[in-house]
mmCIF file with all atom_site columns, C-alpha atoms in Angstrom:
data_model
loop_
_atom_site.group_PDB
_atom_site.id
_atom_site.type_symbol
_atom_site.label_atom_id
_atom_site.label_alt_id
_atom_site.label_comp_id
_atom_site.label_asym_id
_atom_site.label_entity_id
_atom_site.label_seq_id
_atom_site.pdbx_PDB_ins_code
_atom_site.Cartn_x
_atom_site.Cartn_y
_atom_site.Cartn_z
_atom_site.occupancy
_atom_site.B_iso_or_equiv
_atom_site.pdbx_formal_charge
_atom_site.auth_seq_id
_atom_site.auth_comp_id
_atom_site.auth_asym_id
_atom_site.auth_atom_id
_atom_site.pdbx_PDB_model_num
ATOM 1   C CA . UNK A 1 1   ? 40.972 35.602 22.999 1.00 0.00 ? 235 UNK A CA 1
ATOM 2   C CA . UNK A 1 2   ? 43.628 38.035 21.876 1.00 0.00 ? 236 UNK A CA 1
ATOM 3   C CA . UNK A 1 3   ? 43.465 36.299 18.457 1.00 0.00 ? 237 UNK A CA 1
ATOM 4   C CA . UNK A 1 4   ? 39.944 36.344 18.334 1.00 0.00 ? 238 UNK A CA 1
ATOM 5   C CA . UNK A 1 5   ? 39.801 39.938 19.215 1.00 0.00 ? 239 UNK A CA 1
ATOM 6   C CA . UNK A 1 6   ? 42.634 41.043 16.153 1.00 0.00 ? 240 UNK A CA 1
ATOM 7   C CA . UNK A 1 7   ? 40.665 39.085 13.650 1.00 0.00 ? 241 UNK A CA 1
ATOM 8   C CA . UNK A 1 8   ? 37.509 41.242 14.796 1.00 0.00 ? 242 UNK A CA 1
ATOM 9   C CA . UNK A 1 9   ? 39.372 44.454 14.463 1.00 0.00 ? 243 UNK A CA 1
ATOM 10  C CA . UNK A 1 10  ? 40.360 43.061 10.810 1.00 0.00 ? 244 UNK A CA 1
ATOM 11  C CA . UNK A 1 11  ? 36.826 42.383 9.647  1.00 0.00 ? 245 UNK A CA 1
ATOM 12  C CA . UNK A 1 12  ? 36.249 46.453 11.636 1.00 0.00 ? 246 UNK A CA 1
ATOM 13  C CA . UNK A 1 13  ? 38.704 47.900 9.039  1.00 0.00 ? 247 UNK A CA 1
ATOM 14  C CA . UNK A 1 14  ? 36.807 46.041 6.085  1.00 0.00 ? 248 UNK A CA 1
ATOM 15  C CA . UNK A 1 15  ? 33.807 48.016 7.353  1.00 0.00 ? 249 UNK A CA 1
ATOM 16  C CA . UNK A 1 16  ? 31.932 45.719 9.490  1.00 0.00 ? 250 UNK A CA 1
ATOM 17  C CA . UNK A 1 17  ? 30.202 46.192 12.345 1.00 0.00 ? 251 UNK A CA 1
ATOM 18  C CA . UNK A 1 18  ? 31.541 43.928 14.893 1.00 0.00 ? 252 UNK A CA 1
ATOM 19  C CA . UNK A 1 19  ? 31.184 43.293 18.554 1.00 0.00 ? 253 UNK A CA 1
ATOM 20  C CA . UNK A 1 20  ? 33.188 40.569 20.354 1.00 0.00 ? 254 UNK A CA 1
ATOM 21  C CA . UNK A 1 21  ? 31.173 38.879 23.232 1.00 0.00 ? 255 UNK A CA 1
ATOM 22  C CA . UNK A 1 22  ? 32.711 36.314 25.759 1.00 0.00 ? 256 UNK A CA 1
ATOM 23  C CA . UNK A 1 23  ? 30.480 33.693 27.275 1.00 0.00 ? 257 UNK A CA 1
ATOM 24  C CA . UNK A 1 24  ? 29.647 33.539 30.937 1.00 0.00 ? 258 UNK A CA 1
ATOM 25  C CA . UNK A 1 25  ? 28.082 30.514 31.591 1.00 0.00 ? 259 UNK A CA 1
ATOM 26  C CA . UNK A 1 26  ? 26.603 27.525 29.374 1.00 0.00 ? 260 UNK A CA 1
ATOM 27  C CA . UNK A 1 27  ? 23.357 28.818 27.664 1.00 0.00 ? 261 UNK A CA 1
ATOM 28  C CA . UNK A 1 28  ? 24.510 32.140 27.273 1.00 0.00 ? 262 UNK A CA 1
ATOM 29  C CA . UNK A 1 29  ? 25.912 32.056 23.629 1.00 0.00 ? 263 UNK A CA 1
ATOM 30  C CA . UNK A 1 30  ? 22.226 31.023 23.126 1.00 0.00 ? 264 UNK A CA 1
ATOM 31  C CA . UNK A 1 31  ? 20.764 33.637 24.797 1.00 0.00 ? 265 UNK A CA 1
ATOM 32  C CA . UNK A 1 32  ? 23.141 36.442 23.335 1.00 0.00 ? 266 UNK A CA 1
ATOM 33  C CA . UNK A 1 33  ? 22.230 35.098 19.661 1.00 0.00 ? 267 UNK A CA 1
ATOM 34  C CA . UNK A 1 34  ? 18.652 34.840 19.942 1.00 0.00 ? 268 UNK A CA 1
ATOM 35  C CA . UNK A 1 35  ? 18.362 38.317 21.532 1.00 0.00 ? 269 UNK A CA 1
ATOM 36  C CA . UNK A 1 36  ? 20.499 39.747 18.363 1.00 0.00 ? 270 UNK A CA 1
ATOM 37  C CA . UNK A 1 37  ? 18.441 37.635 15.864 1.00 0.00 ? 271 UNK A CA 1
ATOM 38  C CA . UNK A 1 38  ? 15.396 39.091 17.522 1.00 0.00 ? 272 UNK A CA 1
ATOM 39  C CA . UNK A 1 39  ? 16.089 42.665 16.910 1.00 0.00 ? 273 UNK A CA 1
ATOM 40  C CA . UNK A 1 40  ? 15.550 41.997 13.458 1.00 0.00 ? 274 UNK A CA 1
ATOM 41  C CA . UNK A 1 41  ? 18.517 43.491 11.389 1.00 0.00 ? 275 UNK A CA 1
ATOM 42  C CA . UNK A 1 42  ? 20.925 41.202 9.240  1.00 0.00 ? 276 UNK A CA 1
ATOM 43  C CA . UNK A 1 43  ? 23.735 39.735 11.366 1.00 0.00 ? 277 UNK A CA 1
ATOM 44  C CA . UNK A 1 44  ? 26.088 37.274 11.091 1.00 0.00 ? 278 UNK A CA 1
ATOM 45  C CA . UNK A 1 45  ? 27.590 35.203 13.707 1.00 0.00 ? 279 UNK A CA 1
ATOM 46  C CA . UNK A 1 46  ? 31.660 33.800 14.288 1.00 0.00 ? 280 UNK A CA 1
ATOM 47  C CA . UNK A 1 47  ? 30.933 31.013 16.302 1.00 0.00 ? 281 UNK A CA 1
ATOM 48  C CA . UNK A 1 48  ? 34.399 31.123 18.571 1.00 0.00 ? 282 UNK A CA 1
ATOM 49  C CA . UNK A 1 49  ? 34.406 27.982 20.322 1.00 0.00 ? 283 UNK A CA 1
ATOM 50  C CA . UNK A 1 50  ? 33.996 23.901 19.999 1.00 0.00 ? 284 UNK A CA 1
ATOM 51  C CA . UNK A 1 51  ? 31.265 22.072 18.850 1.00 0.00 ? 285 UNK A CA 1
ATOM 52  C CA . UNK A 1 52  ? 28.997 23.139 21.599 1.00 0.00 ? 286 UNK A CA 1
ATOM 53  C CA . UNK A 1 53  ? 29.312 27.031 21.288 1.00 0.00 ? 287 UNK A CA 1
ATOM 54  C CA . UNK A 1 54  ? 28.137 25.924 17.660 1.00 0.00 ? 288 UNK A CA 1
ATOM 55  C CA . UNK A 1 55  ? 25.683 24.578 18.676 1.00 0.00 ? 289 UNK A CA 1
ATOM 56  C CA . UNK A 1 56  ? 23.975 26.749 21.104 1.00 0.00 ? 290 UNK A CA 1
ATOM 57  C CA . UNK A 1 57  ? 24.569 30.014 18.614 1.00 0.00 ? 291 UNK A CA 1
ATOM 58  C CA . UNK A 1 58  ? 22.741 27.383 16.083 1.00 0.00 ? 292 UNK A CA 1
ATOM 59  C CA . UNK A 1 59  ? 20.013 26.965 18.399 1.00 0.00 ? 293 UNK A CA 1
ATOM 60  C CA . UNK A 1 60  ? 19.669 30.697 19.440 1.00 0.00 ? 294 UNK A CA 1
ATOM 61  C CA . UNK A 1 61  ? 19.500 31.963 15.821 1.00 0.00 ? 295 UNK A CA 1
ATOM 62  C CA . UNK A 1 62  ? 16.800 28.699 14.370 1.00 0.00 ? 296 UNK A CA 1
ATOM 63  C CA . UNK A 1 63  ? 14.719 30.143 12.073 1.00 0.00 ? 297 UNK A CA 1
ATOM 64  C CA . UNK A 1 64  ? 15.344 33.590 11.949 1.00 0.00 ? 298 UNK A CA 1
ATOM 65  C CA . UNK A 1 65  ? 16.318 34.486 8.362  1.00 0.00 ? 299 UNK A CA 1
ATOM 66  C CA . UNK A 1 66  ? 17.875 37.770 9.211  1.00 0.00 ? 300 UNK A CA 1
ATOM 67  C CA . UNK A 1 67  ? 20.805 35.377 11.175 1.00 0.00 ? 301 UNK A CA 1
ATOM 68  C CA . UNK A 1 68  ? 23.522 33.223 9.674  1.00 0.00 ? 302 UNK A CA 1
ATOM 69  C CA . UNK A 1 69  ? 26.479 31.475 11.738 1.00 0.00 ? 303 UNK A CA 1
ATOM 70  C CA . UNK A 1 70  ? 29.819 30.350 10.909 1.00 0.00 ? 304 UNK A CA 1
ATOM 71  C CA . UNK A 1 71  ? 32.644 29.423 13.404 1.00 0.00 ? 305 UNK A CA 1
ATOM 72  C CA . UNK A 1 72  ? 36.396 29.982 14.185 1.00 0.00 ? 306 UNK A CA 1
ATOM 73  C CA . UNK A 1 73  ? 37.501 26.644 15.604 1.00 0.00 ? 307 UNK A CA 1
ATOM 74  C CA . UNK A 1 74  ? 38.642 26.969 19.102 1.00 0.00 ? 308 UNK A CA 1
ATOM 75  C CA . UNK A 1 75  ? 37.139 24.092 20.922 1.00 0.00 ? 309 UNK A CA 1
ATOM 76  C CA . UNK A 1 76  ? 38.132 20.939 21.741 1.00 0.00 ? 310 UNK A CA 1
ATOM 77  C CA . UNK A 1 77  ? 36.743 18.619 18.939 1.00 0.00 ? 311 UNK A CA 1
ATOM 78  C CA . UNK A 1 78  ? 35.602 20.856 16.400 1.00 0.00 ? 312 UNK A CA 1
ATOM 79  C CA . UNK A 1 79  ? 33.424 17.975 14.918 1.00 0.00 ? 313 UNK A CA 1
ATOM 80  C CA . UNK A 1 80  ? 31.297 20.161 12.980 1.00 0.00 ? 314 UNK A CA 1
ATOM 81  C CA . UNK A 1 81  ? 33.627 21.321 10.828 1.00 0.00 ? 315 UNK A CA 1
ATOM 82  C CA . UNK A 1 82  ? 35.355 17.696 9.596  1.00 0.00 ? 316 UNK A CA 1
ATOM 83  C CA . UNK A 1 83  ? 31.844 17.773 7.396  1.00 0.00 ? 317 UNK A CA 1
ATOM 84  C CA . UNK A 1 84  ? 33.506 20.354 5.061  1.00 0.00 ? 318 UNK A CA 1
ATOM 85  C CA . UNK A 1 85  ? 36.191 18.729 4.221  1.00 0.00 ? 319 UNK A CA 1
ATOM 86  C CA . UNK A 1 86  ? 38.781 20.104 2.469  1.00 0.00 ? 320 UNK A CA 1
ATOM 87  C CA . UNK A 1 87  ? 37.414 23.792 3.047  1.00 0.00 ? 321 UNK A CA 1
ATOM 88  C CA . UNK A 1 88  ? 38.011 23.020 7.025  1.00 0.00 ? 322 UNK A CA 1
ATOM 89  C CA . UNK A 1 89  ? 40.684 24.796 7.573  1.00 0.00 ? 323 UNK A CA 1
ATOM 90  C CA . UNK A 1 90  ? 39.504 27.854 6.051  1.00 0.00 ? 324 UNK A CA 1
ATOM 91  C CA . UNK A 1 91  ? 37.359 28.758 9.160  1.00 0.00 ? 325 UNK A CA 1
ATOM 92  C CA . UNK A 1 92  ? 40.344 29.564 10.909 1.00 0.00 ? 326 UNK A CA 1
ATOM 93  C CA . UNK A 1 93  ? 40.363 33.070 9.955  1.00 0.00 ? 327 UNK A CA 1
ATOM 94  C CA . UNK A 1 94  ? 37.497 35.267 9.977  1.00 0.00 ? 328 UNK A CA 1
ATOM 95  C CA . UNK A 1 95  ? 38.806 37.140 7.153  1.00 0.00 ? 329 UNK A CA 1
ATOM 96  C CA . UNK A 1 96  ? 38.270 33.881 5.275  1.00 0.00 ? 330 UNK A CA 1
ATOM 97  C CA . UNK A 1 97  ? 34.307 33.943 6.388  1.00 0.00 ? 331 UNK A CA 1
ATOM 98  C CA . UNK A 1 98  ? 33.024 37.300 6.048  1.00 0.00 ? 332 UNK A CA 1
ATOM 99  C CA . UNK A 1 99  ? 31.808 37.795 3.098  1.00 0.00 ? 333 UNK A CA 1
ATOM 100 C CA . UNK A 1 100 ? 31.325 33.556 2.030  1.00 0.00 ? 334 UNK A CA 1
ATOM 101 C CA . UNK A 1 101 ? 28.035 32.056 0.771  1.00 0.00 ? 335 UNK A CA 1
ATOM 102 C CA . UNK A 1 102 ? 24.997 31.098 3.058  1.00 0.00 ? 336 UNK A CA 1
ATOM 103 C CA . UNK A 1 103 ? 23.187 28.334 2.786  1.00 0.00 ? 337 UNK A CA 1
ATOM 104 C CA . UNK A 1 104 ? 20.366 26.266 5.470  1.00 0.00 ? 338 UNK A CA 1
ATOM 105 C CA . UNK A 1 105 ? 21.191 23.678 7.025  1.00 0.00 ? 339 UNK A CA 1
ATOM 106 C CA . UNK A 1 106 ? 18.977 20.931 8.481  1.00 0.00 ? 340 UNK A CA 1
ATOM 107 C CA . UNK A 1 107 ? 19.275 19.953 11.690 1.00 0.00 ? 341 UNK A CA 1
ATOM 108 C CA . UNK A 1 108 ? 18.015 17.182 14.165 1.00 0.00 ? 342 UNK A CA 1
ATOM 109 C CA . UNK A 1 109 ? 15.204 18.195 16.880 1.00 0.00 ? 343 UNK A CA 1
ATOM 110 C CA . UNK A 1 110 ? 15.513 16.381 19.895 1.00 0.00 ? 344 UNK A CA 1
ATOM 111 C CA . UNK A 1 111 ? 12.904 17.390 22.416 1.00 0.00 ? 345 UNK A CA 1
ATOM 112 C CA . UNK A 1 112 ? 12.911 20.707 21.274 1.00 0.00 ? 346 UNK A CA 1
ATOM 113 C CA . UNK A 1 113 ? 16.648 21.642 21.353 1.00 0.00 ? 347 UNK A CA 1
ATOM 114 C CA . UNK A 1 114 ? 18.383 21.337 17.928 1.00 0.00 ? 348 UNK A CA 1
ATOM 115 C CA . UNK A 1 115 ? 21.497 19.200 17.001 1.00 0.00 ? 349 UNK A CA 1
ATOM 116 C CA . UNK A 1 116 ? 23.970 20.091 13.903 1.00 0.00 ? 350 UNK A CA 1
ATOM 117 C CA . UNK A 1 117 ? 25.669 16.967 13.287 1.00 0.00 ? 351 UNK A CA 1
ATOM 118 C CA . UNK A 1 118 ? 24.599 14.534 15.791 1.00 0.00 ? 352 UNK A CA 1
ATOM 119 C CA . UNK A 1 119 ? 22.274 13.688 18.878 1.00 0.00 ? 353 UNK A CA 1
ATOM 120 C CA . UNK A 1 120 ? 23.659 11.169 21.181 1.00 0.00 ? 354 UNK A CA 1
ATOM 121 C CA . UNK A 1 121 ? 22.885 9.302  24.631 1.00 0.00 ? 355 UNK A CA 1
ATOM 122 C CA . UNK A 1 122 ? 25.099 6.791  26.698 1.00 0.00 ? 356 UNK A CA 1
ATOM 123 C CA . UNK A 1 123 ? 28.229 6.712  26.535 1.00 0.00 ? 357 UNK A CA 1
ATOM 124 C CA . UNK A 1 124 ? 29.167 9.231  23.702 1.00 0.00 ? 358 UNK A CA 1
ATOM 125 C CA . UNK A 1 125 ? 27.160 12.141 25.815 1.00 0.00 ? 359 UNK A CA 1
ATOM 126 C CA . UNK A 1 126 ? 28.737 11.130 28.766 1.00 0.00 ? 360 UNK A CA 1
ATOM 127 C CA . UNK A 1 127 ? 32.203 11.693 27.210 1.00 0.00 ? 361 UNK A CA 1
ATOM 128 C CA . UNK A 1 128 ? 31.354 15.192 25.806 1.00 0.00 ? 362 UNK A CA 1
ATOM 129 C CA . UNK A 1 129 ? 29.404 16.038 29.462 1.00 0.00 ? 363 UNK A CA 1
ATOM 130 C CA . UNK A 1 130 ? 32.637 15.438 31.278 1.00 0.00 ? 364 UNK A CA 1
ATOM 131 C CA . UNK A 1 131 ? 35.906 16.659 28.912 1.00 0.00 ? 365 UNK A CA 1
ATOM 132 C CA . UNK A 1 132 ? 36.286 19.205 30.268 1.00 0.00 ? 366 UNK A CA 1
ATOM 133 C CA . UNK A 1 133 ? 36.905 18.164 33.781 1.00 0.00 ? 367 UNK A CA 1
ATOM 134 C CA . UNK A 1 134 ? 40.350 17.330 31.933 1.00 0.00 ? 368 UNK A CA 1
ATOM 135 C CA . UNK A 1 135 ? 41.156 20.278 29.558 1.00 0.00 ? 369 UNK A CA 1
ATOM 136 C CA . UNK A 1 136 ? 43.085 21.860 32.676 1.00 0.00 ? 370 UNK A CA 1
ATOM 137 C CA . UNK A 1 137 ? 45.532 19.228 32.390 1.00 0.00 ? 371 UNK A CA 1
ATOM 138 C CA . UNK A 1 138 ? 45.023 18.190 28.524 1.00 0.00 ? 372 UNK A CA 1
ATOM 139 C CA . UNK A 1 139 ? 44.558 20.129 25.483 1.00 0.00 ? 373 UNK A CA 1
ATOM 140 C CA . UNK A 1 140 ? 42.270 19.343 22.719 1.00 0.00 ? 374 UNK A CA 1
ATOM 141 C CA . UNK A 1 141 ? 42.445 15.446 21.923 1.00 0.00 ? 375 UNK A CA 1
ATOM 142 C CA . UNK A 1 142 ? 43.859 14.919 24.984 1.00 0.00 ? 376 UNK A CA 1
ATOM 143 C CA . UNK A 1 143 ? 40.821 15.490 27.013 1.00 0.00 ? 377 UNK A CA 1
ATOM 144 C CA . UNK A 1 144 ? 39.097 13.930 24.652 1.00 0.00 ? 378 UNK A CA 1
ATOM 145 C CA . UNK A 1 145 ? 40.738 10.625 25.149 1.00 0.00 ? 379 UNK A CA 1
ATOM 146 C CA . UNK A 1 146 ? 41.209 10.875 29.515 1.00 0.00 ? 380 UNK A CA 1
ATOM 147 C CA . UNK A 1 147 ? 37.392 11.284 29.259 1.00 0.00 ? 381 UNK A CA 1
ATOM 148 C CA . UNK A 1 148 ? 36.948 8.035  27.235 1.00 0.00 ? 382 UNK A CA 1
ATOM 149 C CA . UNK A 1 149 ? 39.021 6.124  29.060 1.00 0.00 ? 383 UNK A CA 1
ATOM 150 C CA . UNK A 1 150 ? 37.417 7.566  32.990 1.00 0.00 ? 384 UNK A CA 1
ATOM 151 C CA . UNK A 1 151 ? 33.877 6.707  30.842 1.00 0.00 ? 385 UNK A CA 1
ATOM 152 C CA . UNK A 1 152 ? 34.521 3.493  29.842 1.00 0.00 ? 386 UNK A CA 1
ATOM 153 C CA . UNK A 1 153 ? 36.660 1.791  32.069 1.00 0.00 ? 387 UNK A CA 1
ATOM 154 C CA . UNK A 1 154 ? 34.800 3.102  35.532 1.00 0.00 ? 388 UNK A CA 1
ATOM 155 C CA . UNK A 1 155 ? 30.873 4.181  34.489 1.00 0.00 ? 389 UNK A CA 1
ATOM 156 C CA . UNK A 1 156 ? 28.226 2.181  33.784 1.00 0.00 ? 390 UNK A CA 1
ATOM 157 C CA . UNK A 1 157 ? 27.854 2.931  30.330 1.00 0.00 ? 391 UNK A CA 1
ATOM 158 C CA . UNK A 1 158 ? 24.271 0.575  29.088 1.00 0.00 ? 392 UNK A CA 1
ATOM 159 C CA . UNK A 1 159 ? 21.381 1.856  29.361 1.00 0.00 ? 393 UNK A CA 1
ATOM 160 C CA . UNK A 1 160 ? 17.716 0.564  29.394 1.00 0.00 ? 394 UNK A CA 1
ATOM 161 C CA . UNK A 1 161 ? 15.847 2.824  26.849 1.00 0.00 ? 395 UNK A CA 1
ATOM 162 C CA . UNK A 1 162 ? 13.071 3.002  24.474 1.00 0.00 ? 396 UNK A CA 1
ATOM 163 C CA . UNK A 1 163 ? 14.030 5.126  21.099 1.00 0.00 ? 397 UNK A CA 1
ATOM 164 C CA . UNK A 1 164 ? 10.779 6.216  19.278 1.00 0.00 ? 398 UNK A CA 1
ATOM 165 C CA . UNK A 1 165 ? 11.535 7.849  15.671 1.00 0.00 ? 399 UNK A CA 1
ATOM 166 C CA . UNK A 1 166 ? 8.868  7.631  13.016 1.00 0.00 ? 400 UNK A CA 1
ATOM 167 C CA . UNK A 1 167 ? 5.822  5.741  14.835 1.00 0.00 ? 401 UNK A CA 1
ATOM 168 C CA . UNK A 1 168 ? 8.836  2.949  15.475 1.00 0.00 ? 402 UNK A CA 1
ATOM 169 C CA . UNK A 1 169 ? 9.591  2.078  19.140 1.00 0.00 ? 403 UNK A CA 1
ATOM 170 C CA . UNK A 1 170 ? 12.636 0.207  20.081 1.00 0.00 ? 404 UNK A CA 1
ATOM 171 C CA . UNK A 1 171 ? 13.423 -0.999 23.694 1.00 0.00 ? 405 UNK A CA 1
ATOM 172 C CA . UNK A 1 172 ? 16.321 -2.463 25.105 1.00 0.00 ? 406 UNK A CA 1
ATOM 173 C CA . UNK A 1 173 ? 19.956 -2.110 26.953 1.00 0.00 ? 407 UNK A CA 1
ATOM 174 C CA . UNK A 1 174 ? 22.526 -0.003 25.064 1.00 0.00 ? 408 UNK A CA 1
ATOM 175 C CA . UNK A 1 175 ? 25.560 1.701  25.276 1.00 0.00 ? 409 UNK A CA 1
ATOM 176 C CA . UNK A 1 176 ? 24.575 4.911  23.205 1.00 0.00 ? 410 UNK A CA 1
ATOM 177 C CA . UNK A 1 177 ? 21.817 5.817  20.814 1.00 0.00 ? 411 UNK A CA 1
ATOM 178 C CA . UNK A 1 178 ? 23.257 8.729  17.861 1.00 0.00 ? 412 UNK A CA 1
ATOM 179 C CA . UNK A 1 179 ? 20.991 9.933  14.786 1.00 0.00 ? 413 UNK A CA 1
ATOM 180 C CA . UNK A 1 180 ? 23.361 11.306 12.546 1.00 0.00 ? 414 UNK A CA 1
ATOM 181 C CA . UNK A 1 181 ? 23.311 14.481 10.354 1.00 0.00 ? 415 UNK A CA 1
ATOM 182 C CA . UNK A 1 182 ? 26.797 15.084 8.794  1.00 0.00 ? 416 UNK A CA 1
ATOM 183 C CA . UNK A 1 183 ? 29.660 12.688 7.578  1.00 0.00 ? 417 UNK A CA 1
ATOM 184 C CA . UNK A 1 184 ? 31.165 12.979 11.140 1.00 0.00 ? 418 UNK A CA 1
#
């Protein structure tokens, strides 16, 4: 957080308004981001997290067109950025982001709550549910990988489902159902 703090007192000194908020529980990057989105005035978003702070600032600021979002990897994946490539490691500084182009981005509904890159069931979710019951021990990939291994080798990981997309249904047993949105 100390990081994360200097880089906000950088992006101060270039004139910027900024205000550094840490999380409290899951839902409330969400909840913080819709509430500034709502007030109406232009603001932009740094993201400081993983994948899932991502994607619940994504969710908070959907369709307000006074919001944009970018992030400062700091999570344990940080899936969402491998879809820009080369650029990736640009997002590691704010200084890099603050004044860089907006653009939409689509996004997958599922049941009402939006997905960036990917929406997944089975085994896949149940990976990202529980790595973090190992990032005390393991950093980043680590956790990643003791997660996998606890999921595969001692959860039952098919599932008897019925996927409905586009008037389609399919039923059957599997291990994880993902619709895609990004090259990762």
């Amino acid at each position: 957080t100390a990081e994360i703090m200097a880089m906000a007192k950088r992006l101060t000194a270039r004139g910027l308004k900024t205000e550094c908020i840490l999380t409290k529980s899951p839902g409330h990057a969400r909840e913080t981001a819709a509430a500034a989105a709502a007030a109406g005035g232009p603001v932009r978003f740094y993201a400081c997290g993983g994948d899932g702070t991502v994607n619940e600032v994504a969710n908070g600021i959907a369709g307000q067109d006074c919001a944009a979002m970018t992030c400062i990897p700091v999570g344990t994946g940080n899936d969402f950025l491998k879809n820009f490539g080369d650029a990736a490691p640009l997002f590691a500084s704010a200084e890099n982001l603050f004044d860089g182009p907006q653009f939409p981005l689509d996004a997958i509904d599922c049941n009402g709550r939006l997905a960036l890159t990917v929406a997944c069931a089975g085994l896949d979710a149940q990976v990202a549910e529980d790595v973090h019951r190992y990032g005390g021990l393991l950093k980043g990939q680590g956790s990643y990988i003791a997660s996998l291994a606890v999921n595969f080798f001692s959860k039952s990981y098919s599932h008897r489902w019925t996927v409905a997309l586009d008037g389609e249904r399919v039923s059957g047993d599997f291990i994880l159902a993902a619709v895609c949105n990004g090259r990762y």
